[in-house]
PDB file of C-alpha atoms in Angstrom:
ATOM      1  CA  UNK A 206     -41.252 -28.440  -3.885  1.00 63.00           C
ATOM      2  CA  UNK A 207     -41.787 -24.955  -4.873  1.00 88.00           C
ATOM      3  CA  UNK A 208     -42.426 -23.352  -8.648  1.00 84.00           C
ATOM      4  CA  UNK A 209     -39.031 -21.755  -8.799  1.00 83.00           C
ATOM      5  CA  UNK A 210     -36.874 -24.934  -7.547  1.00 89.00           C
ATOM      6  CA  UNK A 211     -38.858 -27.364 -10.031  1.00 89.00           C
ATOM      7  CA  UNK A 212     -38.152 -24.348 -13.161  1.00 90.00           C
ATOM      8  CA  UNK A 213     -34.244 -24.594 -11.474  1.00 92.00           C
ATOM      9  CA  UNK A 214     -33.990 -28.051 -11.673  1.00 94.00           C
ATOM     10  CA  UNK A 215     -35.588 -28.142 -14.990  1.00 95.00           C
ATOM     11  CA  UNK A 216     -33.180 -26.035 -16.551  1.00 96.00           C
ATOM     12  CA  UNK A 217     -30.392 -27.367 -14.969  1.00 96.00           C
ATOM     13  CA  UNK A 218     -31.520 -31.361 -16.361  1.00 96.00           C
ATOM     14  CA  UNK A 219     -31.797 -29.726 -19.861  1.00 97.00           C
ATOM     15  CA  UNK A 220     -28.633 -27.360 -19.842  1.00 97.00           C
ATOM     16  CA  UNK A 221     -26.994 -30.557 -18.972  1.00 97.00           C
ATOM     17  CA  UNK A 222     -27.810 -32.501 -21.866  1.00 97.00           C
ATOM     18  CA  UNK A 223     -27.690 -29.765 -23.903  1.00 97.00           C
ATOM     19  CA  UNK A 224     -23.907 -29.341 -23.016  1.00 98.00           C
ATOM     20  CA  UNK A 225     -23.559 -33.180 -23.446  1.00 97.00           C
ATOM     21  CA  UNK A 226     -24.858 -33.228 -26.913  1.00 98.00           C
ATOM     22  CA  UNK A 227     -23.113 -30.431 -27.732  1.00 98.00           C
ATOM     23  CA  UNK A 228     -19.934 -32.460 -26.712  1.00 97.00           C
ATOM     24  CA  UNK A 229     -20.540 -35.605 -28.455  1.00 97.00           C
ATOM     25  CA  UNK A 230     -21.341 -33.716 -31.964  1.00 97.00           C
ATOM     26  CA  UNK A 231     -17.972 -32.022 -31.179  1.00 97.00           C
ATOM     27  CA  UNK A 232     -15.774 -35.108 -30.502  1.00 96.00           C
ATOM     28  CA  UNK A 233     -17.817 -36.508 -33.691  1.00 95.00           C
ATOM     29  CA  UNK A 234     -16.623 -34.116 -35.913  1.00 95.00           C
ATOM     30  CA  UNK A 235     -13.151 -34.618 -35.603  1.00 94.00           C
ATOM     31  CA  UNK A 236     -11.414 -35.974 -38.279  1.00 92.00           C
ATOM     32  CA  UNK A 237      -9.698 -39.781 -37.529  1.00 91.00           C
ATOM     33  CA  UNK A 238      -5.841 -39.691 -37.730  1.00 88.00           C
ATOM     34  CA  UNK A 239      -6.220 -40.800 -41.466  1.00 88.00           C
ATOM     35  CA  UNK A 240      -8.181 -38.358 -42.818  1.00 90.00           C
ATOM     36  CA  UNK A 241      -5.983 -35.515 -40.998  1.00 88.00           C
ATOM     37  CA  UNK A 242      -2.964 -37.401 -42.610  1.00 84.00           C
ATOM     38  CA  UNK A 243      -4.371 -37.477 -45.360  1.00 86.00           C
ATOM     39  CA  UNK A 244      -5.102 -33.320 -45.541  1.00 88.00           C
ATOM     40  CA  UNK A 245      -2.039 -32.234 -43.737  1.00 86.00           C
ATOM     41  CA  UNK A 246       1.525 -33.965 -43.911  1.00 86.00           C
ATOM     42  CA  UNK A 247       4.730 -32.589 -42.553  1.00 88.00           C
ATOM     43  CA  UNK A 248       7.809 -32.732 -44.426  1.00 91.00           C
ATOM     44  CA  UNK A 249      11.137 -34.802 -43.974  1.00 93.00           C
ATOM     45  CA  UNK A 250      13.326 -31.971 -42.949  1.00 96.00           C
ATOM     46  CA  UNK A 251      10.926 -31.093 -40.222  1.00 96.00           C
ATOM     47  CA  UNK A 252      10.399 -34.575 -39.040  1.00 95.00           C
ATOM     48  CA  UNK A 253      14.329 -34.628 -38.608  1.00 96.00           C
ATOM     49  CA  UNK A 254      14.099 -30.994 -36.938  1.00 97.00           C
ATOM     50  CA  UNK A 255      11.408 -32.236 -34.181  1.00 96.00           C
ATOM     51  CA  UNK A 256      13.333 -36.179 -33.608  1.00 96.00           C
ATOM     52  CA  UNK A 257      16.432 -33.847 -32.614  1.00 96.00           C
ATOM     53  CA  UNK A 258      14.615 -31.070 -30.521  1.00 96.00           C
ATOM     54  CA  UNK A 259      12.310 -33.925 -28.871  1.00 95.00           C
ATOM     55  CA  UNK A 260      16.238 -35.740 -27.964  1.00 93.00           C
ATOM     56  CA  UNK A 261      17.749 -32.673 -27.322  1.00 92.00           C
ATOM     57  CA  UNK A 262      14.649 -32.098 -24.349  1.00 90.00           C
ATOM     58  CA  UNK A 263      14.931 -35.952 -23.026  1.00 89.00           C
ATOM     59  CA  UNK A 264      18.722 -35.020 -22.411  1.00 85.00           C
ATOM     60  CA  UNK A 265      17.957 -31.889 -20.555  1.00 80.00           C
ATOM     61  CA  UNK A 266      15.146 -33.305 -18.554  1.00 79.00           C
ATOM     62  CA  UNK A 267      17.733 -35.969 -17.651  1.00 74.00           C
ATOM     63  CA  UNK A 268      20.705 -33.638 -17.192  1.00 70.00           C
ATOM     64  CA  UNK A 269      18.121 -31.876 -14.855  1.00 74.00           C
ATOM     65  CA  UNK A 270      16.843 -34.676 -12.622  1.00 71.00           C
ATOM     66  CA  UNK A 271      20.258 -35.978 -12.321  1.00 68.00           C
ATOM     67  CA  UNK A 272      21.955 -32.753 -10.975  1.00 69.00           C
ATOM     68  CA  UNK A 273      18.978 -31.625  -8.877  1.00 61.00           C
TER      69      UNK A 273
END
């Protein structure tokens, strides 16, 4: 093996981890689903708004496949 490949391969191995760790202290810092409950809550009119436009979609999709 030549200089150049060995630097290459080098670099490669510790851009790798490098990406790797960079991922995990990512996905680590993300809040669990209580804590973000906890900071951000929606209210009961748009809970209703979203059950009806998430219905409202489901009947389309349905109305779609059916007639297709």
């Amino acid at each position: 093996m030549n200089k150049d490949r060995v630097n290459d391969e080098v670099f490669e191995a510790l851009f790798r981890q490098a990406v790797i760790d960079d991922f995990n202290e990512e996905i680590d810092s993300i809040p669990t689903n209580e804590d973000l409950a906890k900071i951000y809550s929606f209210s009961p009119e748009f809970e209703i708004r979203m059950k009806k436009l998430f219905i409202k979609d489901r009947r389309k999709s349905f109305l779609n496949l059916k007639y297709s």
